[in-house]
GROMACS .gro file of C-alpha atoms in nm:
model
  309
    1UNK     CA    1  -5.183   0.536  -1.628
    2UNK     CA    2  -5.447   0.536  -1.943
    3UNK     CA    3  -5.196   0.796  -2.118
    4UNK     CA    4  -4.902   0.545  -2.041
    5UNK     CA    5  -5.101   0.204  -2.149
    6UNK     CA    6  -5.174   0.408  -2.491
    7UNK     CA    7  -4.828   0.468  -2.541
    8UNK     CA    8  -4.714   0.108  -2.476
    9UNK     CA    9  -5.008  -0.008  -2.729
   10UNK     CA   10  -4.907   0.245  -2.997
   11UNK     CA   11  -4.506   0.063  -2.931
   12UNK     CA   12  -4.638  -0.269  -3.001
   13UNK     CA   13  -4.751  -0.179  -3.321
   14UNK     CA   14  -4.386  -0.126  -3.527
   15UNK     CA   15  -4.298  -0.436  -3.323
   16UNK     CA   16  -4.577  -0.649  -3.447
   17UNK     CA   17  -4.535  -0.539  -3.825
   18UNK     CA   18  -4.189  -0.572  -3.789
   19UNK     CA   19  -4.163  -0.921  -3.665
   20UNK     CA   20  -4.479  -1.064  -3.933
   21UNK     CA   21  -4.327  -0.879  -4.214
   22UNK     CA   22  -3.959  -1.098  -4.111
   23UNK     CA   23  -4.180  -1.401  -4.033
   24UNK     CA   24  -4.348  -1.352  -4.332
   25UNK     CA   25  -4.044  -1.277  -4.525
   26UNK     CA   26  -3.863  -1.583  -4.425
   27UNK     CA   27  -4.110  -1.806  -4.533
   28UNK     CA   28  -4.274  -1.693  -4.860
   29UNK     CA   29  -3.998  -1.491  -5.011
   30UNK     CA   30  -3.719  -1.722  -5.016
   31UNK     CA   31  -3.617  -1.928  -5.328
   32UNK     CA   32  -3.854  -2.228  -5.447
   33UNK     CA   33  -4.183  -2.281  -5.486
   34UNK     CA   34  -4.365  -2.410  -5.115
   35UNK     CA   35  -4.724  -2.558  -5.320
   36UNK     CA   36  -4.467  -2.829  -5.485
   37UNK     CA   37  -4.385  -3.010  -5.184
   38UNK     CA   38  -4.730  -3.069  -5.172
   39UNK     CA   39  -4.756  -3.268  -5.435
   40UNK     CA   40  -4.424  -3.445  -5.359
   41UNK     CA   41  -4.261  -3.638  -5.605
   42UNK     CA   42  -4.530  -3.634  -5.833
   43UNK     CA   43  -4.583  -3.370  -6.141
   44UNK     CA   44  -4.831  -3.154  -6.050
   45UNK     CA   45  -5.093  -3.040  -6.333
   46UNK     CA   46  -5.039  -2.676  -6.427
   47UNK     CA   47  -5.372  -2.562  -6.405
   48UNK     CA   48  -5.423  -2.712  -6.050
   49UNK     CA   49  -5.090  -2.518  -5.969
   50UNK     CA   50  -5.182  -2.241  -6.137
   51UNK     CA   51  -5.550  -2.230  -5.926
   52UNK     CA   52  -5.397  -2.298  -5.626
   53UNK     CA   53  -5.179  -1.992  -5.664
   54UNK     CA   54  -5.402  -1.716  -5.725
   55UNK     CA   55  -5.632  -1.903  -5.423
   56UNK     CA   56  -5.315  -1.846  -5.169
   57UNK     CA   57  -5.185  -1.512  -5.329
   58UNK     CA   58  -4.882  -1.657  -5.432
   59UNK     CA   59  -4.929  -1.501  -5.767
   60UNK     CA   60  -4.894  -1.149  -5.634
   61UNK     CA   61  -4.553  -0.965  -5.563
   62UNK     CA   62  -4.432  -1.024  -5.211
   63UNK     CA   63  -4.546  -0.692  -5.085
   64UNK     CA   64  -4.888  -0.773  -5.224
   65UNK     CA   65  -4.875  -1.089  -5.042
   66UNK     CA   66  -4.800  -0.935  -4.700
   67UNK     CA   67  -5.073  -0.636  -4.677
   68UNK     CA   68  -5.318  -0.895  -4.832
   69UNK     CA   69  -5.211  -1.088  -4.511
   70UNK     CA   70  -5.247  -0.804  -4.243
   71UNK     CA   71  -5.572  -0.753  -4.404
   72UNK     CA   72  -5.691  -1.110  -4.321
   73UNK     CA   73  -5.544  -1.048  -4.006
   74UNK     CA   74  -5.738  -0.724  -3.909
   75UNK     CA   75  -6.062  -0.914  -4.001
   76UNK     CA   76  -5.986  -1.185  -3.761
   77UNK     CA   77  -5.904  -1.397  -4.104
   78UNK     CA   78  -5.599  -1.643  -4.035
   79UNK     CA   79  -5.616  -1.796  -4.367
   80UNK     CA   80  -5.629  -2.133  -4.504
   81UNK     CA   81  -5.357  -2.400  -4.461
   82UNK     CA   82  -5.221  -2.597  -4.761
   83UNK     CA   83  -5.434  -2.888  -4.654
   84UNK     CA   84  -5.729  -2.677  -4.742
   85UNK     CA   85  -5.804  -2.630  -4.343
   86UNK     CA   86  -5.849  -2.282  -4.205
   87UNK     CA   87  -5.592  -2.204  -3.960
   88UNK     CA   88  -5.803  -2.006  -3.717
   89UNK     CA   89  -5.966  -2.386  -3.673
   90UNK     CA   90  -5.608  -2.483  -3.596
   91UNK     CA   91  -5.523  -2.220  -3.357
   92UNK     CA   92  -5.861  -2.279  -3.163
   93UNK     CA   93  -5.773  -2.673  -3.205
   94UNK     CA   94  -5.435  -2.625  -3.061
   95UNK     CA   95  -5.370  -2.296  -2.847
   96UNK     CA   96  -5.585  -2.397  -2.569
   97UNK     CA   97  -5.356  -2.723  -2.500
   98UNK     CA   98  -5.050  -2.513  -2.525
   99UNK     CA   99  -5.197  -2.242  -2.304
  100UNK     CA  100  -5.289  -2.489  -2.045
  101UNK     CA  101  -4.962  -2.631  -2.048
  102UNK     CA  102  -4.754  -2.291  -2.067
  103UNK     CA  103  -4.933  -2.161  -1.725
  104UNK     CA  104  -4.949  -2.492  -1.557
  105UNK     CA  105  -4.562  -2.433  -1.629
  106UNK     CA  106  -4.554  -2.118  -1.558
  107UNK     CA  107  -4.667  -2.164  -1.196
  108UNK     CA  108  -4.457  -2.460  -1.109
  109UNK     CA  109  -4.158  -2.236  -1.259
  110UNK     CA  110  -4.289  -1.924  -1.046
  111UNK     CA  111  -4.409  -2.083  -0.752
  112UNK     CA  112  -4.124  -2.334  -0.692
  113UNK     CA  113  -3.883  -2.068  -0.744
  114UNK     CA  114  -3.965  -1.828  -0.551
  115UNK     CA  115  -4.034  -2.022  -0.233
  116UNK     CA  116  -3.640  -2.249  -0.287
  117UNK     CA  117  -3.504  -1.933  -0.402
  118UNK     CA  118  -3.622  -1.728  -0.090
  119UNK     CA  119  -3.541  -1.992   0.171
  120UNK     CA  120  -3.199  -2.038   0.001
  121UNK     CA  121  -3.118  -1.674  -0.005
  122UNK     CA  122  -3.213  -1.646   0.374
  123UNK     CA  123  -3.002  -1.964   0.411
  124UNK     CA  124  -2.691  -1.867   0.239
  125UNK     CA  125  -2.415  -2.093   0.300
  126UNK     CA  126  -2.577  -2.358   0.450
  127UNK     CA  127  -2.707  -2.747   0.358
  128UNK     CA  128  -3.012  -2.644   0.173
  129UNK     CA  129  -2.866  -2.332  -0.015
  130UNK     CA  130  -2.573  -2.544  -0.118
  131UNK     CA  131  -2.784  -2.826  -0.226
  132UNK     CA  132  -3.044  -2.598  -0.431
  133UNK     CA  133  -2.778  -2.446  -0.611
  134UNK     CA  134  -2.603  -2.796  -0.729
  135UNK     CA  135  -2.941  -2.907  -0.809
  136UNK     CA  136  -3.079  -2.604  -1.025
  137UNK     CA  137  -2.688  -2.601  -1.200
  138UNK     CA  138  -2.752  -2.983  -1.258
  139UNK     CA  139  -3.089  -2.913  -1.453
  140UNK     CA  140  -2.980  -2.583  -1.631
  141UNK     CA  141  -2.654  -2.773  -1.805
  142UNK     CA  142  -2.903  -3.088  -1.893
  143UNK     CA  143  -3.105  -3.039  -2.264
  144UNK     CA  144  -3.455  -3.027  -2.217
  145UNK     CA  145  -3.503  -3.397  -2.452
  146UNK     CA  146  -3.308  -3.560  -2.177
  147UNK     CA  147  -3.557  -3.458  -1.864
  148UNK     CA  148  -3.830  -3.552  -2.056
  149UNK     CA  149  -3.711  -3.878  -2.118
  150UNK     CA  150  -3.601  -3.944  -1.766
  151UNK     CA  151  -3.898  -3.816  -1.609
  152UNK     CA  152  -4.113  -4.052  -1.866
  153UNK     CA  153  -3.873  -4.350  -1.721
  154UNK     CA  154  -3.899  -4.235  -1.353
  155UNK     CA  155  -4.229  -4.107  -1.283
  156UNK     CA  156  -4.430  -4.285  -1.585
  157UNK     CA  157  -4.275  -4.625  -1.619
  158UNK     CA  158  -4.079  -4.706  -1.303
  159UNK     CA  159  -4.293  -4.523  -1.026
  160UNK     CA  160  -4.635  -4.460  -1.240
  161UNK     CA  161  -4.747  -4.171  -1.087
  162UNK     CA  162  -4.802  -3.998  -1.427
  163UNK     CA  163  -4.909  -4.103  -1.813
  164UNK     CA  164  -4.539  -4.107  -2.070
  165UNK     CA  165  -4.800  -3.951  -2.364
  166UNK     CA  166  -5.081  -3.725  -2.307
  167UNK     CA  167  -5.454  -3.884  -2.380
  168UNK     CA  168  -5.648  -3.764  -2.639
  169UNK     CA  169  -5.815  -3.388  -2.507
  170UNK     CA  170  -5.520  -3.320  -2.261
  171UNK     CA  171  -5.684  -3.349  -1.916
  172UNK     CA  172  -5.501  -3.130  -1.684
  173UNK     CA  173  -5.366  -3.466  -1.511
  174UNK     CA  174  -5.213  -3.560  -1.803
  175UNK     CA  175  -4.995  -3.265  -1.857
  176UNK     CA  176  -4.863  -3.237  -1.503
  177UNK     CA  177  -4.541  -3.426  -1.590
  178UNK     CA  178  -4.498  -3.254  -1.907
  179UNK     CA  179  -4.558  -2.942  -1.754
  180UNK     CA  180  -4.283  -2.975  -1.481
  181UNK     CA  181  -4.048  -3.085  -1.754
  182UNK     CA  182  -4.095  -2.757  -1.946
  183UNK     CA  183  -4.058  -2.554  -1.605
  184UNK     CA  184  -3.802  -2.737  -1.502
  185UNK     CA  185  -3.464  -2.505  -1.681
  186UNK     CA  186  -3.681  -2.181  -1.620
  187UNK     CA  187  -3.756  -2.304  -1.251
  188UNK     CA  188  -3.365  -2.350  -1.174
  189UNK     CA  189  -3.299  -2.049  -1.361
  190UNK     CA  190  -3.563  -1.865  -1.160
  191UNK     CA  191  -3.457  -2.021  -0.825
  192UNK     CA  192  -3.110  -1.924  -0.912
  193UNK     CA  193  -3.231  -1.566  -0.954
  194UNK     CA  194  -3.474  -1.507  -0.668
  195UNK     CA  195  -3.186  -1.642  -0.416
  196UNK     CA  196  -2.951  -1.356  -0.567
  197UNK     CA  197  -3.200  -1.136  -0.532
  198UNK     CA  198  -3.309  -1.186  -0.244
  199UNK     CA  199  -2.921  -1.177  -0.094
  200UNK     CA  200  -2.868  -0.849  -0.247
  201UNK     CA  201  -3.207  -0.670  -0.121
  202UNK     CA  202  -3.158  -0.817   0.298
  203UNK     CA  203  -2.834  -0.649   0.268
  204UNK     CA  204  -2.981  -0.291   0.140
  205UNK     CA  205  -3.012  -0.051   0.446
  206UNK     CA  206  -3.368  -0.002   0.477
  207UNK     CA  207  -3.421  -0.382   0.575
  208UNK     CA  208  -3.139  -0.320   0.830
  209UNK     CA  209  -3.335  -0.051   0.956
  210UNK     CA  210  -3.638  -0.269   1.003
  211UNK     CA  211  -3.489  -0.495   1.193
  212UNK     CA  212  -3.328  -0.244   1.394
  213UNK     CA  213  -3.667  -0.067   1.500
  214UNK     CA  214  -3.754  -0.450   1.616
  215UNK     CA  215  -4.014  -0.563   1.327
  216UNK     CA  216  -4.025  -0.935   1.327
  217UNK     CA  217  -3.882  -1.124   1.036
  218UNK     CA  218  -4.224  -1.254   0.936
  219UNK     CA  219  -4.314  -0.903   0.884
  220UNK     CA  220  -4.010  -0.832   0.720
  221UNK     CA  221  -3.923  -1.106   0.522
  222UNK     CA  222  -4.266  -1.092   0.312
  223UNK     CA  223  -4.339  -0.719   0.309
  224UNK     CA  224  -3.927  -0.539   0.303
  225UNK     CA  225  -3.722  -0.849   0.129
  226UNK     CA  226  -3.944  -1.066  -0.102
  227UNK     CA  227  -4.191  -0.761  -0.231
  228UNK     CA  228  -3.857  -0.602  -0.362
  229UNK     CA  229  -3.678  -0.908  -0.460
  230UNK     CA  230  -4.011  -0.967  -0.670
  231UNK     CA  231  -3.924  -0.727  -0.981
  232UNK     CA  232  -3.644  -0.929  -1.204
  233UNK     CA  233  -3.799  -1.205  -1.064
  234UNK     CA  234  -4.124  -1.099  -1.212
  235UNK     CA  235  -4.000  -0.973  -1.552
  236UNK     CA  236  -3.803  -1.290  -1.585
  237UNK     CA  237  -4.092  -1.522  -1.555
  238UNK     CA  238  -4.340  -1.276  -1.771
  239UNK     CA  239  -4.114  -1.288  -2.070
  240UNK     CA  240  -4.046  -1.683  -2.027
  241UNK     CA  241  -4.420  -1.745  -2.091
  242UNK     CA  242  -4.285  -1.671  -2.432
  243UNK     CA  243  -4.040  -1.883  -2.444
  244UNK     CA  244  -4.239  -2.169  -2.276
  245UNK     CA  245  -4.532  -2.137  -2.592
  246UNK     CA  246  -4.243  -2.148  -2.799
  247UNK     CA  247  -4.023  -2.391  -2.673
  248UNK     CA  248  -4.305  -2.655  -2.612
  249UNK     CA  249  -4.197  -2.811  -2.955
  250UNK     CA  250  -3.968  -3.053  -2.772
  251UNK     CA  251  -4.160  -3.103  -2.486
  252UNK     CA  252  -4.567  -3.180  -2.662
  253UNK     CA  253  -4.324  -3.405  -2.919
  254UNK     CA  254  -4.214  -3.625  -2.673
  255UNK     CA  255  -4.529  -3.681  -2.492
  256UNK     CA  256  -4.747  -3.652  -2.775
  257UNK     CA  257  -4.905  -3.332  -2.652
  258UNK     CA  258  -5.211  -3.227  -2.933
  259UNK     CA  259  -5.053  -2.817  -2.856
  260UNK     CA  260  -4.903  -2.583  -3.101
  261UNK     CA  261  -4.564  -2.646  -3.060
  262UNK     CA  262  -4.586  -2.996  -3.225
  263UNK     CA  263  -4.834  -2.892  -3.518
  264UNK     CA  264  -4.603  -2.561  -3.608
  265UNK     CA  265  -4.271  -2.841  -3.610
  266UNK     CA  266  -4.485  -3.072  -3.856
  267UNK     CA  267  -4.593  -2.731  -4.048
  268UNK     CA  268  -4.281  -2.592  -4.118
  269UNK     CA  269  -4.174  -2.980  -4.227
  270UNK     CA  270  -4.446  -2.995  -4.466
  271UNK     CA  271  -4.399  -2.599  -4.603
  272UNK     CA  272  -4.686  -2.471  -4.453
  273UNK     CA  273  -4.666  -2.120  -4.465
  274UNK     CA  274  -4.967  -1.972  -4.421
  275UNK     CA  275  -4.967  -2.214  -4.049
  276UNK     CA  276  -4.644  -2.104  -3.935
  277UNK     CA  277  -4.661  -1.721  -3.978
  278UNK     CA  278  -5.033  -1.691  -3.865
  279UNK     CA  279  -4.902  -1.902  -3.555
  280UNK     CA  280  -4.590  -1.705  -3.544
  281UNK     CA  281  -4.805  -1.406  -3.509
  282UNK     CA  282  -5.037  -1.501  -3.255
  283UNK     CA  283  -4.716  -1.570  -3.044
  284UNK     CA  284  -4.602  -1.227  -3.091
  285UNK     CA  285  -4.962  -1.090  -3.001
  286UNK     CA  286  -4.940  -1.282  -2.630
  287UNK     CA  287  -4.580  -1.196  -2.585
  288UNK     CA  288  -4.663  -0.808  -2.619
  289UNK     CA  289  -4.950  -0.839  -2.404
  290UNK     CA  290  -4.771  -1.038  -2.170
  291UNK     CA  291  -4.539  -0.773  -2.116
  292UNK     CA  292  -4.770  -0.485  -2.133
  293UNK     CA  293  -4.929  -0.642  -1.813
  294UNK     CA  294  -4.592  -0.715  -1.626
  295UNK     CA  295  -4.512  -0.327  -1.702
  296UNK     CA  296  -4.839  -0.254  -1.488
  297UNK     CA  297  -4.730  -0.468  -1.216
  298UNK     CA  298  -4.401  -0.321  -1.169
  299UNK     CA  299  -4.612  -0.012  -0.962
  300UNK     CA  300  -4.782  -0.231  -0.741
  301UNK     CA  301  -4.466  -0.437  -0.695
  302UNK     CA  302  -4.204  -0.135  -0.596
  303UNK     CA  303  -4.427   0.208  -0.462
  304UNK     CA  304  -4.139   0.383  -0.621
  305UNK     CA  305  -4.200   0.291  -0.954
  306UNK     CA  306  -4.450   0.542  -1.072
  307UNK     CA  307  -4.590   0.609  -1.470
  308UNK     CA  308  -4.678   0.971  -1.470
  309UNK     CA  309  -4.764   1.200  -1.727
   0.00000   0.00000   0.00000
C-alpha cells in the first residue's frame, strides 16, 4: 500500500506542473499588458509601470516567470495580488467558506443520493422510482442560476425558512440553501446513478445466491447490493468535489457567498493574475488529493480490489 501511495504521489506531480504551467500560460503569456487595466483609462507613469514590473516579474521571459512562480510556491509563497494584497491572505480569507460549502454539498449530494437512488433501484417500476427519475431529469435539464433563484423565492421569500444572501462570516445556517442548490444537479445525477447501479448489481448471481441460502434482505441489501453498488457511486461524488469548488462561482454570486468562487470571477474581471493561477492551483492540489484518497477507498469498498506490489 506505501509502495502504491508513492507511486500515485510521484503521478500527481507531471499533472500539477502540467496544469500551472497551462494556467499560468493562459494568463500571463497572452497578448497585452494585465498592470494597465489597473490603472484604467488613465495614463499610467512609466516609472510606476516600470517598478511595478520588475516587483511582479513581468519583466522576465515567460519561462522565467513560471519557475520564479513554482519557487514561491514550494516556499508556501502565493504571491501578491495587483491590489498589493498577498494572496495566501486571500486563500485563508476565502477557502474556508468555499470548503464549508463544497462538503455541506457534498453530503446532501452523497447522502440524498444514495438513500433515493437505493430505494428507487429496489423499487423499479413503481410510484416512487418513476417519480425520482422525472424529478432528478427535471433538475439535471434546469441551469444552475435558475434553482438558485427559485429556491431564494420559495424557501427565502415566500416560506422563510432560509436567508436569500449569506451574512457576513457564513454561519453554517446560512449556507444550507446555497448548499442544496449547488448539490442539487450532482444529487440527481448521483441518484440517477446509484439506482442503475444498484439494478445492475441485485441482478449479478452472487446476490441471487444470498437470497437463495435464505439471508434476509436487511442483511443483504446493505452488505451484497449497496457495498458494491458503492464504487462509481463513490468515484463520481469524489471527483465532483472538484467541480463543486469550482462551480461555486454561480452559486456564492447569487447569494453573496464571501468563498472563492466569487473572488476568482471578480479576479479574472479585473486581470488578476497572480489570484487566479495561485487559486487555480490550490484547486488542482485538493482535486489530486481528493482522488488519491478515493483510490484508497476503492479496497475497503470491493475486497477484490487489491494494490499489490
Amino acid at each position: 500500500m506505501a509502495g502504491y501511495i508513492l507511486r500515485r504521489l510521484l503521478q500527481a506531480i507531471p499533472v500539477l506542473l502540467g496544469t500551472t504551467f497551462l494556467i499560468y500560460f493562459m494568463v500571463f503569456a497572452m497578448p497585452g499588458d494585465p498592470l494597465l487595466a489597473l490603472f484604467g483609462d488613465k495614463t499610467p507613469n512609466p516609472a510606476l509601470l516600470e517598478r511595478l514590473r520588475q516587483e511582479y516579474n513581468l519583466d522576465q521571459p515567460f519561462i522565467v516567470q513560471y519557475f520564479l512562480y513554482l519557487g514561491g510556491i514550494l516556499r508556501g509563497d502565493f504571491g501578491t495580488s495587483f491590489s498589493g494584497e498577498a494572496v495566501s491572505d486571500i486563500l485563508a480569507r476565502t477557502f474556508p467558506v468555499t470548503i464549508r460549502l463544497a462538503i455541506l454539498a457534498l453530503i446532501i449530494e452523497f447522502v440524498g443520493g444514495v438513500l433515493i437512488g437505493l430505494y428507487s433501484g429496489l423499487r423499479k417500476g413503481k410510484l416512487f422510482d418513476g417519480t425520482a427519475l422525472i424529478v432528478s431529469l427535471v433538475f439535471i435539464s434546469l441551469p444552475i442560476f435558475v434553482i438558485a433563484f427559485v429556491g431564494q423565492y420559495v424557501f427565502g421569500i415566500q416560506l422563510g425558512w432560509a436567508r436569500t444572501t449569506v451574512s457576513s462570516g457564513a454561519p453554517i445556517q446560512d449556507l444550507i440553501l446555497p448548499a442544496f442548490v449547488l448539490a442539487s444537479i450532482s444529487l440527481a445525477q448521483l441518484i440517477r446513478l446509484t439506482r442503475a447501479s444498484v439494478i445492475e448489481t441485485a441482478g449479478l448471481d452472487f446476490v441471487r445466491t444470498a437470497y437463495g441460502k435464505g439471508l434476509s434482505r436487511r442483511r443483504i441489501i446493505p452488505v451484497h447490493i449497496l457495498r458494491n453498488s458503492l464504487i462509481p457511486v463513490v468515484t463520481y461524488a469524489a471527483t465532483d468535489f472538484g467541480v463543486l469548488l469550482v462551480g461555486a462561482t454561480v452559486t456564492e454570486g447569487i447569494f453573496n457567498v464571501p468563498g472563492v468562487g466569487r473572488t476568482l470571477y471578480q479576479a479574472i474581471i479585473r486581470g488578476e493574475g497572480p489570484t487566479v493561477v495561485s487559486f487555480v492551483t490550490v484547486m488542482v492540489l485538493i482535486y489530486l488529493v481528493v482522488n488519491l484518497v478515493v483510490d484508497l477507498l476503492y479496497g475497503l469498498l470491493d475486497p477484490r480490489i487489491r494494490y499489490v506490489k
